[in-house]
Amino acid sequence: MEDNKKRGGDAPIACEVEAGKKYSWCTCGHSENQPFCDGGHKAAESTPNLRFEAQETGTVYLCTCKLTKNPPYCDGSHNS
């Protein structure tokens, strides 16, 4: 499968998550539902999503630039 990644945005998105709940983070940038996967990677022939489980209930900042070294969380890479 071709890796056809693109930036999904230029800043993180604050998201409310619940402890123990699983989420699908967009890894390719093609989702129209950033930062979450909507299956856009299939049409773009890109990488699939990343499933993660929230460790705590609260606000997290999820990456949209897809450059983070700590997926799915923003690490400030969009500032580079």
mmCIF file of N, CA and C in Angstrom:
data_model
loop_
_atom_site.group_PDB
_atom_site.id
_atom_site.type_symbol
_atom_site.label_atom_id
_atom_site.label_comp_id
_atom_site.label_asym_id
_atom_site.label_seq_id
_atom_site.Cartn_x
_atom_site.Cartn_y
_atom_site.Cartn_z
ATOM 1 N N MET A 1 0.842 -1.177 0.000
ATOM 2 C CA MET A 1 0.000 0.000 0.000
ATOM 3 C C MET A 1 0.889 1.242 0.000
ATOM 4 N N GLU A 2 0.597 2.179 -0.856
ATOM 5 C CA GLU A 2 1.343 3.431 -0.957
ATOM 6 C C GLU A 2 1.080 4.292 0.277
ATOM 7 N N ASP A 3 2.129 4.948 0.783
ATOM 8 C CA ASP A 3 1.955 5.835 1.920
ATOM 9 C C ASP A 3 1.690 7.236 1.400
ATOM 10 N N ASN A 4 0.443 7.630 1.393
ATOM 11 C CA ASN A 4 -0.005 8.889 0.828
ATOM 12 C C ASN A 4 -0.468 9.830 1.949
ATOM 13 N N LYS A 5 0.425 10.086 2.922
ATOM 14 C CA LYS A 5 0.078 10.933 4.062
ATOM 15 C C LYS A 5 0.008 12.393 3.674
ATOM 16 N N LYS A 6 -0.815 13.135 4.426
ATOM 17 C CA LYS A 6 -0.866 14.586 4.289
ATOM 18 C C LYS A 6 -1.176 15.170 5.657
ATOM 19 N N ARG A 7 -0.921 16.440 5.818
ATOM 20 C CA ARG A 7 -1.260 17.114 7.073
ATOM 21 C C ARG A 7 -2.773 17.217 7.173
ATOM 22 N N GLY A 8 -3.297 16.837 8.313
ATOM 23 C CA GLY A 8 -4.732 16.958 8.545
ATOM 24 C C GLY A 8 -5.082 18.308 9.153
ATOM 25 N N GLY A 9 -4.064 19.052 9.573
ATOM 26 C CA GLY A 9 -4.250 20.356 10.182
ATOM 27 C C GLY A 9 -2.917 20.913 10.627
ATOM 28 N N ASP A 10 -2.953 22.111 11.171
ATOM 29 C CA ASP A 10 -1.719 22.787 11.587
ATOM 30 C C ASP A 10 -1.610 22.975 13.093
ATOM 31 N N ALA A 11 -2.567 22.448 13.840
ATOM 32 C CA ALA A 11 -2.559 22.580 15.294
ATOM 33 C C ALA A 11 -3.294 21.388 15.892
ATOM 34 N N PRO A 12 -2.993 21.048 17.143
ATOM 35 C CA PRO A 12 -3.689 19.935 17.773
ATOM 36 C C PRO A 12 -5.161 20.281 18.025
ATOM 37 N N ILE A 13 -5.948 19.249 18.231
ATOM 38 C CA ILE A 13 -7.361 19.430 18.551
ATOM 39 C C ILE A 13 -7.594 18.882 19.950
ATOM 40 N N ALA A 14 -8.197 19.704 20.809
ATOM 41 C CA ALA A 14 -8.541 19.276 22.161
ATOM 42 C C ALA A 14 -9.741 18.340 22.083
ATOM 43 N N CYS A 15 -9.615 17.167 22.686
ATOM 44 C CA CYS A 15 -10.673 16.167 22.651
ATOM 45 C C CYS A 15 -10.944 15.647 24.054
ATOM 46 N N GLU A 16 -12.208 15.477 24.366
ATOM 47 C CA GLU A 16 -12.595 14.868 25.631
ATOM 48 C C GLU A 16 -12.624 13.358 25.417
ATOM 49 N N VAL A 17 -11.892 12.631 26.239
ATOM 50 C CA VAL A 17 -11.854 11.172 26.140
ATOM 51 C C VAL A 17 -12.273 10.562 27.475
ATOM 52 N N GLU A 18 -12.713 9.308 27.418
ATOM 53 C CA GLU A 18 -13.142 8.584 28.613
ATOM 54 C C GLU A 18 -12.198 7.421 28.866
ATOM 55 N N ALA A 19 -11.771 7.261 30.117
ATOM 56 C CA ALA A 19 -10.874 6.164 30.496
ATOM 57 C C ALA A 19 -11.466 4.825 30.063
ATOM 58 N N GLY A 20 -10.625 3.997 29.438
ATOM 59 C CA GLY A 20 -11.030 2.669 29.011
ATOM 60 C C GLY A 20 -11.712 2.618 27.655
ATOM 61 N N LYS A 21 -12.085 3.761 27.089
ATOM 62 C CA LYS A 21 -12.742 3.791 25.787
ATOM 63 C C LYS A 21 -11.689 3.797 24.687
ATOM 64 N N LYS A 22 -11.973 3.091 23.593
ATOM 65 C CA LYS A 22 -11.043 3.017 22.459
ATOM 66 C C LYS A 22 -11.435 4.031 21.393
ATOM 67 N N TYR A 23 -10.401 4.606 20.778
ATOM 68 C CA TYR A 23 -10.572 5.621 19.744
ATOM 69 C C TYR A 23 -9.706 5.270 18.538
ATOM 70 N N SER A 24 -10.089 5.766 17.366
ATOM 71 C CA SER A 24 -9.315 5.560 16.138
ATOM 72 C C SER A 24 -8.793 6.906 15.654
ATOM 73 N N TRP A 25 -7.484 7.107 15.814
ATOM 74 C CA TRP A 25 -6.833 8.344 15.403
ATOM 75 C C TRP A 25 -6.414 8.234 13.939
ATOM 76 N N CYS A 26 -6.685 9.269 13.161
ATOM 77 C CA CYS A 26 -6.294 9.320 11.749
ATOM 78 C C CYS A 26 -4.776 9.446 11.647
ATOM 79 N N THR A 27 -4.133 8.530 10.934
ATOM 80 C CA THR A 27 -2.679 8.581 10.746
ATOM 81 C C THR A 27 -2.280 9.177 9.402
ATOM 82 N N CYS A 28 -3.238 9.316 8.484
ATOM 83 C CA CYS A 28 -2.883 9.714 7.117
ATOM 84 C C CYS A 28 -3.212 11.161 6.774
ATOM 85 N N GLY A 29 -4.121 11.794 7.532
ATOM 86 C CA GLY A 29 -4.512 13.166 7.249
ATOM 87 C C GLY A 29 -5.667 13.312 6.289
ATOM 88 N N HIS A 30 -6.180 12.215 5.744
ATOM 89 C CA HIS A 30 -7.253 12.281 4.747
ATOM 90 C C HIS A 30 -8.657 12.298 5.353
ATOM 91 N N SER A 31 -8.778 12.068 6.648
ATOM 92 C CA SER A 31 -10.083 12.064 7.299
ATOM 93 C C SER A 31 -10.697 13.455 7.295
ATOM 94 N N GLU A 32 -11.985 13.537 7.044
ATOM 95 C CA GLU A 32 -12.718 14.800 7.145
ATOM 96 C C GLU A 32 -13.168 15.029 8.590
ATOM 97 N N ASN A 33 -12.905 14.064 9.466
ATOM 98 C CA ASN A 33 -13.329 14.090 10.864
ATOM 99 C C ASN A 33 -12.108 14.168 11.779
ATOM 100 N N GLN A 34 -11.136 15.032 11.449
ATOM 101 C CA GLN A 34 -9.892 15.155 12.219
ATOM 102 C C GLN A 34 -10.184 15.438 13.681
ATOM 103 N N PRO A 35 -9.477 14.829 14.584
ATOM 104 C CA PRO A 35 -8.307 13.986 14.422
ATOM 105 C C PRO A 35 -8.634 12.499 14.322
ATOM 106 N N PHE A 36 -9.922 12.185 14.209
ATOM 107 C CA PHE A 36 -10.335 10.783 14.190
ATOM 108 C C PHE A 36 -10.485 10.247 12.773
ATOM 109 N N CYS A 37 -10.348 8.944 12.646
ATOM 110 C CA CYS A 37 -10.432 8.273 11.354
ATOM 111 C C CYS A 37 -11.878 8.172 10.884
ATOM 112 N N ASP A 38 -12.100 8.436 9.601
ATOM 113 C CA ASP A 38 -13.412 8.229 8.992
ATOM 114 C C ASP A 38 -13.325 7.273 7.798
ATOM 115 N N GLY A 39 -12.182 6.584 7.659
ATOM 116 C CA GLY A 39 -11.991 5.647 6.550
ATOM 117 C C GLY A 39 -11.416 6.287 5.301
ATOM 118 N N GLY A 40 -11.077 7.579 5.346
ATOM 119 C CA GLY A 40 -10.538 8.285 4.188
ATOM 120 C C GLY A 40 -9.250 7.682 3.658
ATOM 121 N N HIS A 41 -8.537 6.930 4.487
ATOM 122 C CA HIS A 41 -7.278 6.316 4.060
ATOM 123 C C HIS A 41 -7.499 5.275 2.968
ATOM 124 N N LYS A 42 -8.687 4.687 2.924
ATOM 125 C CA LYS A 42 -8.963 3.651 1.912
ATOM 126 C C LYS A 42 -8.939 4.246 0.511
ATOM 127 N N ALA A 43 -9.659 5.339 0.302
ATOM 128 C CA ALA A 43 -9.698 5.982 -1.015
ATOM 129 C C ALA A 43 -8.348 6.589 -1.374
ATOM 130 N N ALA A 44 -7.610 7.036 -0.366
ATOM 131 C CA ALA A 44 -6.308 7.669 -0.596
ATOM 132 C C ALA A 44 -5.183 6.648 -0.700
ATOM 133 N N GLU A 45 -5.512 5.360 -0.510
ATOM 134 C CA GLU A 45 -4.509 4.293 -0.519
ATOM 135 C C GLU A 45 -3.366 4.638 0.428
ATOM 136 N N SER A 46 -3.728 4.987 1.646
ATOM 137 C CA SER A 46 -2.756 5.408 2.641
ATOM 138 C C SER A 46 -2.800 4.481 3.851
ATOM 139 N N THR A 47 -2.015 4.849 4.860
ATOM 140 C CA THR A 47 -1.923 4.039 6.068
ATOM 141 C C THR A 47 -3.247 4.039 6.826
ATOM 142 N N PRO A 48 -3.575 2.936 7.481
ATOM 143 C CA PRO A 48 -4.817 2.883 8.255
ATOM 144 C C PRO A 48 -4.680 3.663 9.557
ATOM 145 N N ASN A 49 -5.737 3.636 10.349
ATOM 146 C CA ASN A 49 -5.779 4.392 11.600
ATOM 147 C C ASN A 49 -4.944 3.748 12.701
ATOM 148 N N LEU A 50 -4.815 4.466 13.798
ATOM 149 C CA LEU A 50 -4.156 3.967 14.995
ATOM 150 C C LEU A 50 -5.215 3.874 16.084
ATOM 151 N N ARG A 51 -5.452 2.668 16.587
ATOM 152 C CA ARG A 51 -6.411 2.476 17.681
ATOM 153 C C ARG A 51 -5.673 2.712 18.991
ATOM 154 N N PHE A 52 -6.298 3.487 19.889
ATOM 155 C CA PHE A 52 -5.711 3.700 21.210
ATOM 156 C C PHE A 52 -6.814 3.722 22.253
ATOM 157 N N GLU A 53 -6.430 3.395 23.469
ATOM 158 C CA GLU A 53 -7.359 3.385 24.589
ATOM 159 C C GLU A 53 -6.967 4.505 25.551
ATOM 160 N N ALA A 54 -7.944 5.338 25.897
ATOM 161 C CA ALA A 54 -7.687 6.430 26.829
ATOM 162 C C ALA A 54 -7.373 5.858 28.207
ATOM 163 N N GLN A 55 -6.311 6.345 28.802
ATOM 164 C CA GLN A 55 -5.895 5.888 30.126
ATOM 165 C C GLN A 55 -6.660 6.607 31.231
ATOM 166 N N GLU A 56 -7.041 7.855 30.976
ATOM 167 C CA GLU A 56 -7.757 8.667 31.957
ATOM 168 C C GLU A 56 -8.868 9.433 31.257
ATOM 169 N N THR A 57 -9.900 9.792 31.995
ATOM 170 C CA THR A 57 -10.949 10.657 31.478
ATOM 171 C C THR A 57 -10.466 12.097 31.569
ATOM 172 N N GLY A 58 -10.656 12.845 30.499
ATOM 173 C CA GLY A 58 -10.250 14.248 30.503
ATOM 174 C C GLY A 58 -9.962 14.752 29.108
ATOM 175 N N THR A 59 -9.291 15.893 29.042
ATOM 176 C CA THR A 59 -8.949 16.528 27.773
ATOM 177 C C THR A 59 -7.555 16.102 27.342
ATOM 178 N N VAL A 60 -7.435 15.681 26.089
ATOM 179 C CA VAL A 60 -6.145 15.378 25.490
ATOM 180 C C VAL A 60 -6.036 16.192 24.204
ATOM 181 N N TYR A 61 -4.811 16.437 23.782
ATOM 182 C CA TYR A 61 -4.566 17.200 22.556
ATOM 183 C C TYR A 61 -4.012 16.246 21.511
ATOM 184 N N LEU A 62 -4.840 15.977 20.502
ATOM 185 C CA LEU A 62 -4.466 15.006 19.480
ATOM 186 C C LEU A 62 -3.882 15.710 18.262
ATOM 187 N N CYS A 63 -2.829 15.119 17.740
ATOM 188 C CA CYS A 63 -2.089 15.656 16.611
ATOM 189 C C CYS A 63 -2.916 15.636 15.327
ATOM 190 N N THR A 64 -2.799 16.690 14.532
ATOM 191 C CA THR A 64 -3.406 16.703 13.200
ATOM 192 C C THR A 64 -2.358 16.837 12.098
ATOM 193 N N CYS A 65 -1.130 17.254 12.457
ATOM 194 C CA CYS A 65 -0.095 17.438 11.427
ATOM 195 C C CYS A 65 0.533 16.109 11.017
ATOM 196 N N LYS A 66 0.360 15.074 11.849
ATOM 197 C CA LYS A 66 0.860 13.709 11.606
ATOM 198 C C LYS A 66 2.376 13.607 11.710
ATOM 199 N N LEU A 67 3.029 14.596 12.327
ATOM 200 C CA LEU A 67 4.474 14.580 12.498
ATOM 201 C C LEU A 67 4.897 14.203 13.914
ATOM 202 N N THR A 68 3.957 14.039 14.822
ATOM 203 C CA THR A 68 4.267 13.757 16.215
ATOM 204 C C THR A 68 5.119 12.499 16.371
ATOM 205 N N LYS A 69 5.983 12.534 17.353
ATOM 206 C CA LYS A 69 6.792 11.356 17.694
ATOM 207 C C LYS A 69 6.106 10.562 18.807
ATOM 208 N N ASN A 70 4.926 11.042 19.250
ATOM 209 C CA ASN A 70 4.171 10.418 20.330
ATOM 210 C C ASN A 70 2.705 10.240 19.926
ATOM 211 N N PRO A 71 2.446 9.528 18.820
ATOM 212 C CA PRO A 71 1.073 9.401 18.340
ATOM 213 C C PRO A 71 0.179 8.703 19.359
ATOM 214 N N PRO A 72 -1.043 9.146 19.507
ATOM 215 C CA PRO A 72 -1.762 10.162 18.731
ATOM 216 C C PRO A 72 -1.652 11.569 19.306
ATOM 217 N N TYR A 73 -0.842 11.741 20.337
ATOM 218 C CA TYR A 73 -0.797 13.001 21.071
ATOM 219 C C TYR A 73 0.150 14.019 20.427
ATOM 220 N N CYS A 74 -0.245 15.264 20.483
ATOM 221 C CA CYS A 74 0.586 16.350 19.951
ATOM 222 C C CYS A 74 1.848 16.486 20.795
ATOM 223 N N ASP A 75 2.986 16.639 20.113
ATOM 224 C CA ASP A 75 4.260 16.891 20.813
ATOM 225 C C ASP A 75 4.892 18.204 20.358
ATOM 226 N N GLY A 76 4.128 19.027 19.644
ATOM 227 C CA GLY A 76 4.621 20.320 19.181
ATOM 228 C C GLY A 76 5.347 20.263 17.842
ATOM 229 N N SER A 77 5.378 19.098 17.196
ATOM 230 C CA SER A 77 6.086 18.972 15.908
ATOM 231 C C SER A 77 5.543 19.901 14.835
ATOM 232 N N HIS A 78 4.289 20.322 14.947
ATOM 233 C CA HIS A 78 3.699 21.212 13.941
ATOM 234 C C HIS A 78 4.389 22.579 13.947
ATOM 235 N N ASN A 79 5.139 22.890 15.007
ATOM 236 C CA ASN A 79 5.846 24.165 15.091
ATOM 237 C C ASN A 79 7.189 24.141 14.364
ATOM 238 N N SER A 80 7.596 22.977 13.904
ATOM 239 C CA SER A 80 8.911 22.846 13.252
ATOM 240 C C SER A 80 8.891 23.338 11.824
#
